[in-house]
Amino acid sequence: RNGIYPLMNFAVSRPHALPRVLSQPQEDPQKAKTPTPEPFDVETRKVVQMQCNLELNEDKSQWHLTLLLILEDKLHRQLSYDLLPTDNSKDLATELVHYGFIHEDDCEKLATFLESAFHKHRS
């Protein structure tokens, strides 16, 4: 008589109560375990093409690096970073391997590429 959704004509007399969560007992801070850092994924694809762009920020105090990486499966990965005066190409490449952005075998190749780009733009 009420169509294909007959239960739509009925309303709940009172809202459903949400179950209450019991509070967890406080742990002794000395016994609390420090969380283990999550492992990062390892990049299995290799870089087939690299492009980078270095430009000064608006206040001319810092260089901004934009790095475009094209991987084996044609995936384009664009990364950007504000360079610090203490940054060097080897540390940046090692950090990209650590966080899973590039394959470990590409570390030296990227470090060399970044070093040549730094010399070209900073001189």
PDB file of C-alpha atoms in Angstrom:
ATOM      1  CA  ARG A   1       0.000   0.000   0.000  1.00  0.00           C
ATOM      2  CA  ASN A   2       2.919   2.436   0.675  1.00  0.00           C
ATOM      3  CA  GLY A   3       5.076   1.517  -2.345  1.00  0.00           C
ATOM      4  CA  ILE A   4       8.442  -0.194  -2.376  1.00  0.00           C
ATOM      5  CA  TYR A   5       9.758   1.580   0.756  1.00  0.00           C
ATOM      6  CA  PRO A   6       7.017   1.064   3.349  1.00  0.00           C
ATOM      7  CA  LEU A   7       9.317   1.660   6.345  1.00  0.00           C
ATOM      8  CA  MET A   8       9.842   5.285   5.365  1.00  0.00           C
ATOM      9  CA  ASN A   9       6.550   6.193   6.979  1.00  0.00           C
ATOM     10  CA  PHE A  10       7.720   5.169  10.423  1.00  0.00           C
ATOM     11  CA  ALA A  11       9.980   7.246  12.642  1.00  0.00           C
ATOM     12  CA  VAL A  12      12.116   6.137  15.530  1.00  0.00           C
ATOM     13  CA  SER A  13      10.520   7.231  18.780  1.00  0.00           C
ATOM     14  CA  ARG A  14      13.885   8.206  20.311  1.00  0.00           C
ATOM     15  CA  PRO A  15      17.376   8.553  18.837  1.00  0.00           C
ATOM     16  CA  HIS A  16      19.753   5.650  19.091  1.00  0.00           C
ATOM     17  CA  ALA A  17      22.169   6.001  21.992  1.00  0.00           C
ATOM     18  CA  LEU A  18      25.845   5.764  21.142  1.00  0.00           C
ATOM     19  CA  PRO A  19      27.778   3.307  23.276  1.00  0.00           C
ATOM     20  CA  ARG A  20      30.127   5.011  25.699  1.00  0.00           C
ATOM     21  CA  VAL A  21      33.780   4.119  25.612  1.00  0.00           C
ATOM     22  CA  LEU A  22      35.340   3.369  28.933  1.00  0.00           C
ATOM     23  CA  SER A  23      38.348   5.535  29.597  1.00  0.00           C
ATOM     24  CA  GLN A  24      41.656   3.723  29.531  1.00  0.00           C
ATOM     25  CA  PRO A  25      43.661   3.764  32.745  1.00  0.00           C
ATOM     26  CA  GLN A  26      46.612   6.135  32.690  1.00  0.00           C
ATOM     27  CA  GLU A  27      49.938   4.402  32.093  1.00  0.00           C
ATOM     28  CA  ASP A  28      53.015   5.130  34.080  1.00  0.00           C
ATOM     29  CA  PRO A  29      55.149   7.420  31.841  1.00  0.00           C
ATOM     30  CA  GLN A  30      58.261   5.381  32.621  1.00  0.00           C
ATOM     31  CA  LYS A  31      56.567   2.186  31.453  1.00  0.00           C
ATOM     32  CA  ALA A  32      55.094   3.724  28.302  1.00  0.00           C
ATOM     33  CA  LYS A  33      56.750   2.442  25.164  1.00  0.00           C
ATOM     34  CA  THR A  34      58.023   4.873  22.595  1.00  0.00           C
ATOM     35  CA  PRO A  35      56.269   4.371  19.279  1.00  0.00           C
ATOM     36  CA  THR A  36      58.317   2.697  16.606  1.00  0.00           C
ATOM     37  CA  PRO A  37      58.509   4.793  13.458  1.00  0.00           C
ATOM     38  CA  GLU A  38      56.560   3.462  10.522  1.00  0.00           C
ATOM     39  CA  PRO A  39      58.812   1.968   7.871  1.00  0.00           C
ATOM     40  CA  PHE A  40      58.722   3.813   4.565  1.00  0.00           C
ATOM     41  CA  ASP A  41      57.901   2.054   1.328  1.00  0.00           C
ATOM     42  CA  VAL A  42      60.883   1.269  -0.845  1.00  0.00           C
ATOM     43  CA  GLU A  43      60.666   2.600  -4.395  1.00  0.00           C
ATOM     44  CA  THR A  44      61.158  -0.232  -6.877  1.00  0.00           C
ATOM     45  CA  ARG A  45      60.867   1.800 -10.088  1.00  0.00           C
ATOM     46  CA  LYS A  46      63.926   3.544 -11.454  1.00  0.00           C
ATOM     47  CA  VAL A  47      64.125   7.115 -12.688  1.00  0.00           C
ATOM     48  CA  VAL A  48      64.382   7.375 -16.483  1.00  0.00           C
ATOM     49  CA  GLN A  49      64.342  11.171 -16.799  1.00  0.00           C
ATOM     50  CA  MET A  50      65.105  14.074 -14.442  1.00  0.00           C
ATOM     51  CA  GLN A  51      64.431  17.801 -14.725  1.00  0.00           C
ATOM     52  CA  CYS A  52      65.025  20.460 -12.145  1.00  0.00           C
ATOM     53  CA  ASN A  53      64.306  24.129 -11.742  1.00  0.00           C
ATOM     54  CA  LEU A  54      65.979  26.444  -9.255  1.00  0.00           C
ATOM     55  CA  GLU A  55      64.642  29.930  -8.608  1.00  0.00           C
ATOM     56  CA  LEU A  56      65.001  32.518  -5.897  1.00  0.00           C
ATOM     57  CA  ASN A  57      62.059  33.181  -3.572  1.00  0.00           C
ATOM     58  CA  GLU A  58      60.325  36.562  -3.595  1.00  0.00           C
ATOM     59  CA  ASP A  59      62.514  37.906  -0.813  1.00  0.00           C
ATOM     60  CA  LYS A  60      65.668  36.725  -2.687  1.00  0.00           C
ATOM     61  CA  SER A  61      66.960  35.006   0.449  1.00  0.00           C
ATOM     62  CA  GLN A  62      66.413  31.361  -0.425  1.00  0.00           C
ATOM     63  CA  TRP A  63      66.479  29.071  -3.447  1.00  0.00           C
ATOM     64  CA  HIS A  64      63.404  26.978  -4.285  1.00  0.00           C
ATOM     65  CA  LEU A  65      64.042  23.626  -5.953  1.00  0.00           C
ATOM     66  CA  THR A  66      61.420  21.936  -8.128  1.00  0.00           C
ATOM     67  CA  LEU A  67      62.372  18.451  -9.236  1.00  0.00           C
ATOM     68  CA  LEU A  68      60.463  16.465 -11.861  1.00  0.00           C
ATOM     69  CA  LEU A  69      61.207  12.748 -11.977  1.00  0.00           C
ATOM     70  CA  ILE A  70      59.801  10.415 -14.613  1.00  0.00           C
ATOM     71  CA  LEU A  71      59.836   6.784 -13.518  1.00  0.00           C
ATOM     72  CA  GLU A  72      59.967   3.569 -15.575  1.00  0.00           C
ATOM     73  CA  ASP A  73      56.193   3.176 -15.676  1.00  0.00           C
ATOM     74  CA  LYS A  74      55.772   6.769 -17.006  1.00  0.00           C
ATOM     75  CA  LEU A  75      54.696   8.067 -13.595  1.00  0.00           C
ATOM     76  CA  HIS A  76      55.615  11.738 -13.133  1.00  0.00           C
ATOM     77  CA  ARG A  77      56.711  12.704  -9.648  1.00  0.00           C
ATOM     78  CA  GLN A  78      57.114  16.418  -8.914  1.00  0.00           C
ATOM     79  CA  LEU A  79      58.864  17.397  -5.694  1.00  0.00           C
ATOM     80  CA  SER A  80      59.595  20.875  -4.395  1.00  0.00           C
ATOM     81  CA  TYR A  81      61.799  22.094  -1.584  1.00  0.00           C
ATOM     82  CA  ASP A  82      63.168  25.340  -0.158  1.00  0.00           C
ATOM     83  CA  LEU A  83      66.921  24.870  -0.063  1.00  0.00           C
ATOM     84  CA  LEU A  84      68.844  25.776   3.062  1.00  0.00           C
ATOM     85  CA  PRO A  85      72.408  27.111   2.838  1.00  0.00           C
ATOM     86  CA  THR A  86      73.651  23.898   4.487  1.00  0.00           C
ATOM     87  CA  ASP A  87      71.927  21.534   2.008  1.00  0.00           C
ATOM     88  CA  ASN A  88      74.011  19.531  -0.411  1.00  0.00           C
ATOM     89  CA  SER A  89      73.075  17.291  -3.313  1.00  0.00           C
ATOM     90  CA  LYS A  90      74.241  14.011  -1.723  1.00  0.00           C
ATOM     91  CA  ASP A  91      72.165  14.539   1.442  1.00  0.00           C
ATOM     92  CA  LEU A  92      69.073  15.492  -0.573  1.00  0.00           C
ATOM     93  CA  ALA A  93      69.362  12.386  -2.762  1.00  0.00           C
ATOM     94  CA  THR A  94      69.902  10.164   0.292  1.00  0.00           C
ATOM     95  CA  GLU A  95      66.839  11.671   1.951  1.00  0.00           C
ATOM     96  CA  LEU A  96      64.716  10.972  -1.151  1.00  0.00           C
ATOM     97  CA  VAL A  97      65.801   7.312  -0.999  1.00  0.00           C
ATOM     98  CA  HIS A  98      65.053   7.182   2.737  1.00  0.00           C
ATOM     99  CA  TYR A  99      61.491   8.462   2.263  1.00  0.00           C
ATOM    100  CA  GLY A 100      60.835   6.165  -0.711  1.00  0.00           C
ATOM    101  CA  PHE A 101      60.685   8.778  -3.479  1.00  0.00           C
ATOM    102  CA  ILE A 102      63.497   7.280  -5.585  1.00  0.00           C
ATOM    103  CA  HIS A 103      65.158   3.884  -6.008  1.00  0.00           C
ATOM    104  CA  GLU A 104      68.394   3.323  -4.090  1.00  0.00           C
ATOM    105  CA  ASP A 105      70.310   2.737  -7.332  1.00  0.00           C
ATOM    106  CA  ASP A 106      69.348   6.252  -8.534  1.00  0.00           C
ATOM    107  CA  CYS A 107      70.856   8.009  -5.511  1.00  0.00           C
ATOM    108  CA  GLU A 108      74.287   8.718  -7.032  1.00  0.00           C
ATOM    109  CA  LYS A 109      72.821   9.650 -10.413  1.00  0.00           C
ATOM    110  CA  LEU A 110      70.428  12.157  -8.797  1.00  0.00           C
ATOM    111  CA  ALA A 111      73.145  13.578  -6.523  1.00  0.00           C
ATOM    112  CA  THR A 112      75.373  14.240  -9.545  1.00  0.00           C
ATOM    113  CA  PHE A 113      72.458  15.783 -11.453  1.00  0.00           C
ATOM    114  CA  LEU A 114      71.555  18.070  -8.540  1.00  0.00           C
ATOM    115  CA  GLU A 115      75.178  19.090  -8.007  1.00  0.00           C
ATOM    116  CA  SER A 116      75.519  20.206 -11.613  1.00  0.00           C
ATOM    117  CA  ALA A 117      72.216  22.106 -11.382  1.00  0.00           C
ATOM    118  CA  PHE A 118      73.340  23.845  -8.171  1.00  0.00           C
ATOM    119  CA  HIS A 119      76.624  24.973  -9.784  1.00  0.00           C
ATOM    120  CA  LYS A 120      74.829  26.180 -12.924  1.00  0.00           C
ATOM    121  CA  HIS A 121      72.185  28.260 -11.105  1.00  0.00           C
ATOM    122  CA  ARG A 122      74.261  29.600  -8.239  1.00  0.00           C
ATOM    123  CA  SER A 123      77.101  30.909 -10.379  1.00  0.00           C
TER     124      SER A 123
END
